[in-house]
């Protein structure tokens, strides 16, 4: 289906007034119903609309009109413009948020600050279409409605898509500095083979401990016997 003129009813008014084209030809060119074109010709439709010359606007040529007037079966087509207009690029800015959803943005900002503190202010602005000052007010609890705010997922609220949220979270994770582990690795447990002594070393240690215990026991016994021995010597001197 070919594209119609920019102002179909105004173009139809001009074609009815300035050409001998049939209603079907005009309706096909303007993408209107033939009965609607008949109503325009009778003054019942589009009353007060000023006709628009499609030739002066470059949408139709004189040759095409003459060819259609000579042949009722000929269907006119919109002329291709030779002048190519540059595409208008949309400037970057905050995401547009519908009026019905704008009251939910503070709740979404609070949710992002609590659940994804690694996100930067610029990323939050892209996700929910807010301003840096609003984010700062909610972070510092100076927002006018801070007492009534409740954290709500922006995806559930329809402020952004899950894909956009995941992308920003992954991007923030990449920008986060890596955690540096200590070189020595910290204190760790000794392996079993080092913590358990061989059997012969354990026997030697028990033997040394046993000998020391025996020596300590003998010393204590002799220390107790010395007073008794001294007492016997005293008794012999008395005799």
Short mmCIF file of N, CA and C in Angstrom, two decimals, residues 43-208:
data_model
loop_
_atom_site.label_atom_id
_atom_site.label_comp_id
_atom_site.label_asym_id
_atom_site.label_seq_id
_atom_site.Cartn_x
_atom_site.Cartn_y
_atom_site.Cartn_z
N UNK A 43 -20.09 19.09 -0.19
CA UNK A 43 -20.00 20.07 0.88
C UNK A 43 -20.45 19.56 2.23
N UNK A 44 -20.68 18.23 2.34
CA UNK A 44 -21.13 17.66 3.61
C UNK A 44 -19.95 17.28 4.51
N UNK A 45 -18.78 17.09 3.92
CA UNK A 45 -17.58 16.67 4.66
C UNK A 45 -16.48 17.69 4.40
N UNK A 46 -15.68 17.93 5.41
CA UNK A 46 -14.52 18.82 5.30
C UNK A 46 -14.92 20.24 4.94
N UNK A 47 -16.04 20.67 5.45
CA UNK A 47 -16.45 22.05 5.18
C UNK A 47 -15.53 23.01 5.91
N UNK A 48 -15.10 24.03 5.23
CA UNK A 48 -14.19 25.00 5.81
C UNK A 48 -12.73 24.69 5.63
N UNK A 49 -12.41 23.53 5.06
CA UNK A 49 -11.01 23.15 4.83
C UNK A 49 -10.54 23.77 3.51
N UNK A 50 -9.42 24.46 3.57
CA UNK A 50 -8.86 25.08 2.36
C UNK A 50 -8.07 24.04 1.58
N UNK A 51 -8.26 24.06 0.26
CA UNK A 51 -7.58 23.09 -0.58
C UNK A 51 -6.07 23.27 -0.59
N UNK A 52 -5.34 22.15 -0.66
CA UNK A 52 -3.88 22.16 -0.70
C UNK A 52 -3.41 21.63 -2.04
N UNK A 53 -2.61 22.44 -2.74
CA UNK A 53 -2.12 22.06 -4.06
C UNK A 53 -1.01 21.02 -3.91
N UNK A 54 -1.23 19.75 -4.33
CA UNK A 54 -0.19 18.73 -4.20
C UNK A 54 0.96 18.94 -5.18
N UNK A 55 0.73 19.71 -6.25
CA UNK A 55 1.80 19.97 -7.22
C UNK A 55 2.82 20.92 -6.62
N UNK A 56 2.34 21.99 -5.96
CA UNK A 56 3.26 22.96 -5.36
C UNK A 56 4.04 22.36 -4.19
N UNK A 57 3.47 21.38 -3.52
CA UNK A 57 4.18 20.74 -2.40
C UNK A 57 5.07 19.58 -2.85
N UNK A 58 5.07 19.31 -4.17
CA UNK A 58 5.94 18.26 -4.68
C UNK A 58 5.42 16.86 -4.48
N UNK A 59 4.14 16.71 -4.15
CA UNK A 59 3.58 15.37 -3.92
C UNK A 59 2.96 14.77 -5.18
N UNK A 60 2.76 15.60 -6.20
CA UNK A 60 2.13 15.15 -7.43
C UNK A 60 2.60 16.04 -8.57
N UNK A 61 2.69 15.45 -9.76
CA UNK A 61 3.14 16.20 -10.93
C UNK A 61 1.96 16.47 -11.86
N UNK A 62 2.13 17.51 -12.70
CA UNK A 62 1.09 17.83 -13.68
C UNK A 62 0.90 16.69 -14.66
N UNK A 63 1.98 16.08 -15.05
CA UNK A 63 1.90 14.98 -16.01
C UNK A 63 1.09 13.82 -15.45
N UNK A 64 1.25 13.55 -14.16
CA UNK A 64 0.51 12.45 -13.54
C UNK A 64 -0.98 12.77 -13.50
N UNK A 65 -1.32 14.02 -13.25
CA UNK A 65 -2.74 14.41 -13.22
C UNK A 65 -3.36 14.30 -14.62
N UNK A 66 -2.64 14.76 -15.63
CA UNK A 66 -3.16 14.69 -17.00
C UNK A 66 -3.31 13.25 -17.46
N UNK A 67 -2.37 12.41 -17.09
CA UNK A 67 -2.46 11.00 -17.46
C UNK A 67 -3.68 10.35 -16.80
N UNK A 68 -3.96 10.69 -15.57
CA UNK A 68 -5.11 10.12 -14.88
C UNK A 68 -6.43 10.66 -15.42
N UNK A 69 -6.44 11.92 -15.88
CA UNK A 69 -7.67 12.48 -16.44
C UNK A 69 -8.02 11.84 -17.76
N UNK A 70 -7.02 11.42 -18.51
CA UNK A 70 -7.26 10.79 -19.80
C UNK A 70 -7.66 9.32 -19.63
N UNK A 71 -7.19 8.70 -18.56
CA UNK A 71 -7.46 7.27 -18.35
C UNK A 71 -8.11 7.10 -16.97
N UNK A 72 -9.41 6.84 -16.90
CA UNK A 72 -10.09 6.71 -15.60
C UNK A 72 -9.58 5.53 -14.76
N UNK A 73 -8.94 4.55 -15.42
CA UNK A 73 -8.42 3.40 -14.69
C UNK A 73 -7.02 3.64 -14.12
N UNK A 74 -6.42 4.76 -14.47
CA UNK A 74 -5.07 5.05 -13.99
C UNK A 74 -5.14 5.48 -12.51
N UNK A 75 -4.22 4.98 -11.72
CA UNK A 75 -4.14 5.32 -10.31
C UNK A 75 -2.86 6.11 -10.06
N UNK A 76 -3.03 7.29 -9.50
CA UNK A 76 -1.89 8.18 -9.25
C UNK A 76 -1.12 7.74 -7.99
N UNK A 77 0.15 8.06 -8.00
CA UNK A 77 1.02 7.76 -6.87
C UNK A 77 1.73 9.03 -6.41
N UNK A 78 2.02 9.07 -5.15
CA UNK A 78 2.73 10.23 -4.59
C UNK A 78 4.13 10.29 -5.17
N UNK A 79 4.51 11.47 -5.63
CA UNK A 79 5.84 11.65 -6.22
C UNK A 79 6.90 11.54 -5.14
N UNK A 80 8.03 10.95 -5.53
CA UNK A 80 9.15 10.79 -4.61
C UNK A 80 9.92 12.10 -4.56
N UNK A 81 10.13 12.61 -3.38
CA UNK A 81 10.85 13.87 -3.24
C UNK A 81 12.33 13.67 -3.56
N UNK A 82 12.88 14.62 -4.34
CA UNK A 82 14.28 14.55 -4.71
C UNK A 82 15.19 15.14 -3.63
N UNK A 83 14.60 15.85 -2.74
CA UNK A 83 15.37 16.46 -1.65
C UNK A 83 15.27 15.56 -0.43
N UNK A 84 16.40 15.07 0.03
CA UNK A 84 16.44 14.21 1.20
C UNK A 84 16.73 15.04 2.44
N UNK A 85 15.77 15.06 3.32
CA UNK A 85 15.96 15.80 4.56
C UNK A 85 16.74 14.95 5.56
N UNK A 86 17.66 15.56 6.29
CA UNK A 86 18.43 14.79 7.30
C UNK A 86 17.52 14.31 8.41
N UNK A 87 17.83 13.13 8.90
CA UNK A 87 17.04 12.57 9.99
C UNK A 87 17.31 13.35 11.27
N UNK A 88 16.24 13.63 11.95
CA UNK A 88 16.37 14.36 13.21
C UNK A 88 16.66 13.35 14.31
N UNK A 89 17.83 13.47 14.90
CA UNK A 89 18.23 12.56 15.97
C UNK A 89 17.73 13.10 17.31
N UNK A 90 17.16 12.20 18.06
CA UNK A 90 16.64 12.58 19.36
C UNK A 90 17.78 12.83 20.32
N UNK A 91 17.79 14.00 20.91
CA UNK A 91 18.86 14.34 21.84
C UNK A 91 18.77 13.48 23.08
N UNK A 92 19.94 13.17 23.64
CA UNK A 92 19.99 12.36 24.83
C UNK A 92 19.48 13.15 26.02
N UNK A 93 18.74 12.52 26.84
CA UNK A 93 18.20 13.18 28.02
C UNK A 93 17.52 12.16 28.90
N UNK A 94 16.89 12.61 29.97
CA UNK A 94 16.22 11.67 30.86
C UNK A 94 15.07 10.97 30.16
N UNK A 95 14.85 9.73 30.57
CA UNK A 95 13.79 8.92 29.99
C UNK A 95 12.43 9.58 30.24
N UNK A 96 11.59 9.61 29.21
CA UNK A 96 10.26 10.19 29.37
C UNK A 96 9.40 9.26 30.22
N UNK A 97 8.74 9.84 31.18
CA UNK A 97 7.87 9.09 32.07
C UNK A 97 6.46 9.62 31.94
N UNK A 98 5.46 8.75 31.71
CA UNK A 98 4.07 9.22 31.62
C UNK A 98 3.63 9.92 32.90
N UNK A 99 2.67 10.82 32.75
CA UNK A 99 2.20 11.58 33.90
C UNK A 99 1.64 10.68 34.99
N UNK A 100 0.99 9.58 34.59
CA UNK A 100 0.38 8.68 35.57
C UNK A 100 1.42 7.92 36.38
N UNK A 101 2.67 7.87 35.89
CA UNK A 101 3.72 7.12 36.57
C UNK A 101 4.72 8.01 37.29
N UNK A 102 4.64 9.31 37.11
CA UNK A 102 5.64 10.19 37.69
C UNK A 102 5.59 10.21 39.21
N UNK A 103 4.42 9.99 39.78
CA UNK A 103 4.32 9.99 41.24
C UNK A 103 4.98 8.76 41.86
N UNK A 104 5.26 7.74 41.04
CA UNK A 104 5.89 6.52 41.55
C UNK A 104 7.41 6.59 41.47
N UNK A 105 7.96 7.61 40.83
CA UNK A 105 9.41 7.67 40.67
C UNK A 105 10.16 7.73 42.00
N UNK A 106 9.73 8.54 43.00
CA UNK A 106 10.47 8.53 44.27
C UNK A 106 10.53 7.15 44.92
N UNK A 107 9.44 6.38 44.84
CA UNK A 107 9.46 5.02 45.40
C UNK A 107 10.44 4.13 44.65
N UNK A 108 10.51 4.30 43.34
CA UNK A 108 11.46 3.51 42.55
C UNK A 108 12.90 3.92 42.87
N UNK A 109 13.13 5.21 43.05
CA UNK A 109 14.49 5.67 43.39
C UNK A 109 14.91 5.10 44.73
N UNK A 110 14.00 5.09 45.71
CA UNK A 110 14.32 4.54 47.03
C UNK A 110 14.63 3.06 46.92
N UNK A 111 13.91 2.33 46.07
CA UNK A 111 14.17 0.90 45.87
C UNK A 111 15.56 0.68 45.27
N UNK A 112 15.92 1.48 44.29
CA UNK A 112 17.24 1.34 43.66
C UNK A 112 18.36 1.68 44.63
N UNK A 113 18.17 2.70 45.45
CA UNK A 113 19.21 3.08 46.41
C UNK A 113 19.43 1.99 47.46
N UNK A 114 18.38 1.29 47.83
CA UNK A 114 18.51 0.25 48.85
C UNK A 114 19.00 -1.07 48.29
N UNK A 115 18.52 -1.44 47.12
CA UNK A 115 18.85 -2.76 46.58
C UNK A 115 20.06 -2.75 45.66
N UNK A 116 20.38 -1.61 45.08
CA UNK A 116 21.54 -1.51 44.19
C UNK A 116 22.32 -0.24 44.51
N UNK A 117 22.98 -0.19 45.67
CA UNK A 117 23.74 1.02 46.02
C UNK A 117 24.92 1.27 45.11
N UNK A 118 25.31 0.26 44.32
CA UNK A 118 26.44 0.46 43.42
C UNK A 118 26.08 1.31 42.20
N UNK A 119 24.80 1.53 41.94
CA UNK A 119 24.40 2.33 40.79
C UNK A 119 24.75 3.80 41.00
N UNK A 120 25.22 4.42 39.95
CA UNK A 120 25.54 5.84 40.00
C UNK A 120 24.27 6.66 39.77
N UNK A 121 24.34 7.94 40.13
CA UNK A 121 23.17 8.81 39.95
C UNK A 121 22.77 8.90 38.49
N UNK A 122 23.75 8.94 37.59
CA UNK A 122 23.44 9.03 36.16
C UNK A 122 22.69 7.80 35.69
N UNK A 123 23.02 6.62 36.23
CA UNK A 123 22.32 5.40 35.84
C UNK A 123 20.88 5.40 36.35
N UNK A 124 20.67 5.86 37.57
CA UNK A 124 19.30 5.94 38.10
C UNK A 124 18.48 6.94 37.29
N UNK A 125 19.12 8.04 36.88
CA UNK A 125 18.42 9.03 36.07
C UNK A 125 17.98 8.43 34.74
N UNK A 126 18.82 7.59 34.14
CA UNK A 126 18.44 6.96 32.88
C UNK A 126 17.32 5.94 33.07
N UNK A 127 17.31 5.25 34.19
CA UNK A 127 16.33 4.19 34.39
C UNK A 127 14.93 4.74 34.65
N UNK A 128 14.81 5.73 35.51
CA UNK A 128 13.48 6.19 35.91
C UNK A 128 13.16 7.59 35.43
N UNK A 129 14.11 8.27 34.75
CA UNK A 129 13.83 9.59 34.21
C UNK A 129 13.67 10.65 35.28
N UNK A 130 14.60 10.73 36.20
CA UNK A 130 14.53 11.70 37.28
C UNK A 130 15.70 12.66 37.21
N UNK A 131 15.87 13.47 38.25
CA UNK A 131 16.95 14.45 38.30
C UNK A 131 17.90 14.10 39.45
N UNK A 132 19.09 14.64 39.36
CA UNK A 132 20.10 14.36 40.39
C UNK A 132 19.71 14.94 41.73
N UNK A 133 19.07 16.10 41.72
CA UNK A 133 18.66 16.71 42.99
C UNK A 133 17.62 15.86 43.70
N UNK A 134 16.69 15.26 42.94
CA UNK A 134 15.68 14.39 43.56
C UNK A 134 16.33 13.17 44.19
N UNK A 135 17.31 12.59 43.50
CA UNK A 135 18.01 11.43 44.06
C UNK A 135 18.73 11.81 45.34
N UNK A 136 19.37 12.96 45.36
CA UNK A 136 20.08 13.42 46.54
C UNK A 136 19.13 13.66 47.71
N UNK A 137 17.95 14.21 47.43
CA UNK A 137 16.98 14.47 48.48
C UNK A 137 16.46 13.16 49.09
N UNK A 138 16.22 12.18 48.25
CA UNK A 138 15.74 10.89 48.76
C UNK A 138 16.85 10.18 49.53
N UNK A 139 18.08 10.30 49.09
CA UNK A 139 19.20 9.67 49.78
C UNK A 139 19.43 10.30 51.16
N UNK A 140 19.27 11.61 51.25
CA UNK A 140 19.48 12.33 52.51
C UNK A 140 18.20 12.49 53.32
N UNK A 141 17.09 11.90 52.85
CA UNK A 141 15.79 11.96 53.53
C UNK A 141 15.31 13.41 53.72
N UNK A 142 15.60 14.26 52.74
CA UNK A 142 15.10 15.63 52.78
C UNK A 142 13.98 15.85 51.77
N UNK A 143 13.52 14.79 51.14
CA UNK A 143 12.42 14.89 50.18
C UNK A 143 11.14 15.25 50.92
N UNK A 144 10.29 16.03 50.28
CA UNK A 144 9.08 16.52 50.94
C UNK A 144 8.14 15.40 51.35
N UNK A 145 8.26 14.24 50.67
CA UNK A 145 7.36 13.12 50.97
C UNK A 145 8.13 11.91 51.50
N UNK A 146 9.24 12.15 52.18
CA UNK A 146 10.10 11.05 52.63
C UNK A 146 9.37 10.11 53.59
N UNK A 147 8.51 10.65 54.43
CA UNK A 147 7.83 9.81 55.43
C UNK A 147 6.88 8.81 54.79
N UNK A 148 6.36 9.12 53.63
CA UNK A 148 5.38 8.24 52.99
C UNK A 148 5.97 7.38 51.88
N UNK A 149 7.26 7.51 51.61
CA UNK A 149 7.86 6.76 50.51
C UNK A 149 8.01 5.29 50.89
N UNK A 150 7.77 4.42 49.93
CA UNK A 150 7.95 2.98 50.09
C UNK A 150 8.74 2.45 48.91
N UNK A 151 9.78 1.67 49.14
CA UNK A 151 10.59 1.15 48.02
C UNK A 151 9.76 0.22 47.14
N UNK A 152 9.78 0.51 45.84
CA UNK A 152 9.03 -0.30 44.87
C UNK A 152 9.88 -0.52 43.63
N UNK A 153 9.80 -1.72 43.10
CA UNK A 153 10.61 -2.11 41.94
C UNK A 153 10.21 -1.28 40.73
N UNK A 154 11.16 -0.58 40.08
CA UNK A 154 10.80 0.22 38.90
C UNK A 154 10.31 -0.61 37.73
N UNK A 155 10.72 -1.87 37.65
CA UNK A 155 10.23 -2.74 36.57
C UNK A 155 8.75 -3.03 36.77
N UNK A 156 8.36 -3.30 38.03
CA UNK A 156 6.95 -3.55 38.33
C UNK A 156 6.11 -2.31 38.08
N UNK A 157 6.69 -1.14 38.36
CA UNK A 157 5.95 0.11 38.14
C UNK A 157 5.88 0.49 36.67
N UNK A 158 6.64 -0.16 35.82
CA UNK A 158 6.63 0.16 34.40
C UNK A 158 7.51 1.34 34.03
N UNK A 159 8.43 1.73 34.92
CA UNK A 159 9.31 2.87 34.63
C UNK A 159 10.50 2.46 33.78
N UNK A 160 10.86 1.19 33.80
CA UNK A 160 11.96 0.69 32.97
C UNK A 160 11.74 -0.80 32.76
N UNK A 161 12.52 -1.37 31.86
CA UNK A 161 12.43 -2.80 31.60
C UNK A 161 13.47 -3.56 32.41
N UNK A 162 13.24 -4.84 32.56
CA UNK A 162 14.20 -5.67 33.30
C UNK A 162 15.54 -5.73 32.58
N UNK A 163 15.51 -5.66 31.26
CA UNK A 163 16.76 -5.69 30.49
C UNK A 163 17.58 -4.44 30.78
N UNK A 164 16.92 -3.28 30.82
CA UNK A 164 17.64 -2.03 31.12
C UNK A 164 18.22 -2.06 32.52
N UNK A 165 17.45 -2.56 33.48
CA UNK A 165 17.94 -2.62 34.87
C UNK A 165 19.14 -3.56 34.99
N UNK A 166 19.05 -4.75 34.37
CA UNK A 166 20.17 -5.69 34.43
C UNK A 166 21.41 -5.12 33.76
N UNK A 167 21.22 -4.40 32.67
CA UNK A 167 22.36 -3.81 31.97
C UNK A 167 23.08 -2.79 32.85
N UNK A 168 22.31 -1.93 33.51
CA UNK A 168 22.93 -0.91 34.36
C UNK A 168 23.61 -1.54 35.58
N UNK A 169 23.01 -2.59 36.14
CA UNK A 169 23.61 -3.26 37.29
C UNK A 169 24.91 -3.93 36.90
N UNK A 170 24.94 -4.62 35.74
CA UNK A 170 26.17 -5.25 35.28
C UNK A 170 27.23 -4.21 34.96
N UNK A 171 26.82 -3.11 34.41
CA UNK A 171 27.77 -2.05 34.09
C UNK A 171 28.37 -1.46 35.37
N UNK A 172 27.55 -1.29 36.40
CA UNK A 172 28.06 -0.79 37.67
C UNK A 172 28.99 -1.79 38.33
N UNK A 173 28.70 -3.09 38.17
CA UNK A 173 29.57 -4.12 38.75
C UNK A 173 30.94 -4.13 38.08
N UNK A 174 30.97 -3.86 36.78
CA UNK A 174 32.26 -3.82 36.09
C UNK A 174 33.09 -2.62 36.52
N UNK A 175 32.43 -1.50 36.80
CA UNK A 175 33.16 -0.31 37.21
C UNK A 175 33.62 -0.36 38.65
N UNK A 176 33.07 -1.30 39.45
CA UNK A 176 33.45 -1.40 40.85
C UNK A 176 34.86 -1.96 40.96
N UNK A 177 35.75 -1.40 41.80
CA UNK A 177 37.11 -1.92 41.93
C UNK A 177 37.11 -3.31 42.54
N UNK A 178 38.03 -4.14 42.08
CA UNK A 178 38.11 -5.50 42.57
C UNK A 178 38.67 -5.53 43.98
N UNK A 179 38.22 -6.51 44.78
CA UNK A 179 38.69 -6.66 46.16
C UNK A 179 40.05 -7.31 46.15
N UNK A 180 41.06 -6.65 46.78
CA UNK A 180 42.44 -7.15 46.80
C UNK A 180 42.61 -8.04 48.01
N UNK A 181 42.97 -9.30 47.78
CA UNK A 181 43.19 -10.23 48.87
C UNK A 181 44.59 -10.07 49.41
N UNK A 182 44.82 -10.31 50.72
CA UNK A 182 46.17 -10.21 51.29
C UNK A 182 47.11 -11.20 50.66
N UNK A 183 48.40 -10.81 50.60
CA UNK A 183 49.40 -11.64 49.92
C UNK A 183 49.61 -12.95 50.66
N UNK A 184 49.69 -12.87 52.04
CA UNK A 184 49.97 -14.09 52.80
C UNK A 184 48.76 -15.01 52.89
N UNK A 185 47.60 -14.49 52.44
CA UNK A 185 46.41 -15.32 52.45
C UNK A 185 45.73 -15.41 53.80
N UNK A 186 46.27 -14.68 54.84
CA UNK A 186 45.65 -14.72 56.15
C UNK A 186 46.00 -15.98 56.90
N UNK A 187 45.47 -16.11 58.10
CA UNK A 187 45.73 -17.27 58.92
C UNK A 187 44.89 -18.43 58.45
N UNK A 188 45.54 -19.56 58.23
CA UNK A 188 44.84 -20.76 57.79
C UNK A 188 45.26 -21.92 58.68
N UNK A 189 44.49 -22.97 58.67
CA UNK A 189 44.82 -24.16 59.44
C UNK A 189 45.96 -24.92 58.80
N UNK A 190 46.76 -25.57 59.64
CA UNK A 190 47.85 -26.38 59.12
C UNK A 190 47.30 -27.65 58.51
N UNK A 191 47.93 -28.13 57.47
CA UNK A 191 47.49 -29.39 56.89
C UNK A 191 47.63 -30.53 57.87
N UNK A 192 46.85 -31.59 57.71
CA UNK A 192 46.89 -32.72 58.66
C UNK A 192 48.27 -33.33 58.78
N UNK A 193 49.00 -33.43 57.65
CA UNK A 193 50.30 -34.10 57.71
C UNK A 193 51.31 -33.33 58.53
N UNK A 194 51.08 -31.98 58.68
CA UNK A 194 51.99 -31.19 59.49
C UNK A 194 51.53 -31.06 60.92
N UNK A 195 50.23 -31.11 61.15
CA UNK A 195 49.70 -30.96 62.50
C UNK A 195 49.83 -32.22 63.34
N UNK A 196 49.97 -33.41 62.72
CA UNK A 196 50.09 -34.69 63.43
C UNK A 196 51.54 -35.14 63.38
N UNK A 197 52.11 -35.38 64.51
CA UNK A 197 53.49 -35.84 64.57
C UNK A 197 53.59 -37.30 64.19
N UNK A 198 54.72 -37.72 63.64
CA UNK A 198 54.93 -39.15 63.37
C UNK A 198 54.91 -39.95 64.66
N UNK A 199 54.67 -41.24 64.50
CA UNK A 199 54.53 -42.10 65.67
C UNK A 199 55.81 -42.15 66.50
N UNK A 200 57.01 -42.22 65.86
CA UNK A 200 58.24 -42.33 66.63
C UNK A 200 58.53 -41.05 67.40
N UNK A 201 58.14 -39.89 66.81
CA UNK A 201 58.34 -38.65 67.54
C UNK A 201 57.40 -38.56 68.73
N UNK A 202 56.16 -39.06 68.57
CA UNK A 202 55.23 -39.07 69.68
C UNK A 202 55.74 -39.97 70.80
N UNK A 203 56.33 -41.15 70.45
CA UNK A 203 56.86 -42.06 71.47
C UNK A 203 58.01 -41.41 72.22
N UNK A 204 58.91 -40.73 71.46
CA UNK A 204 60.03 -40.05 72.12
C UNK A 204 59.54 -38.97 73.05
N UNK A 205 58.53 -38.21 72.62
CA UNK A 205 58.01 -37.15 73.47
C UNK A 205 57.37 -37.72 74.72
N UNK A 206 56.63 -38.84 74.58
CA UNK A 206 56.03 -39.47 75.77
C UNK A 206 57.09 -40.02 76.69
N UNK A 207 58.16 -40.54 76.09
CA UNK A 207 59.23 -41.10 76.93
C UNK A 207 59.92 -40.00 77.72
N UNK A 208 60.20 -38.87 77.04
CA UNK A 208 60.83 -37.76 77.74
C UNK A 208 59.93 -37.22 78.83
#
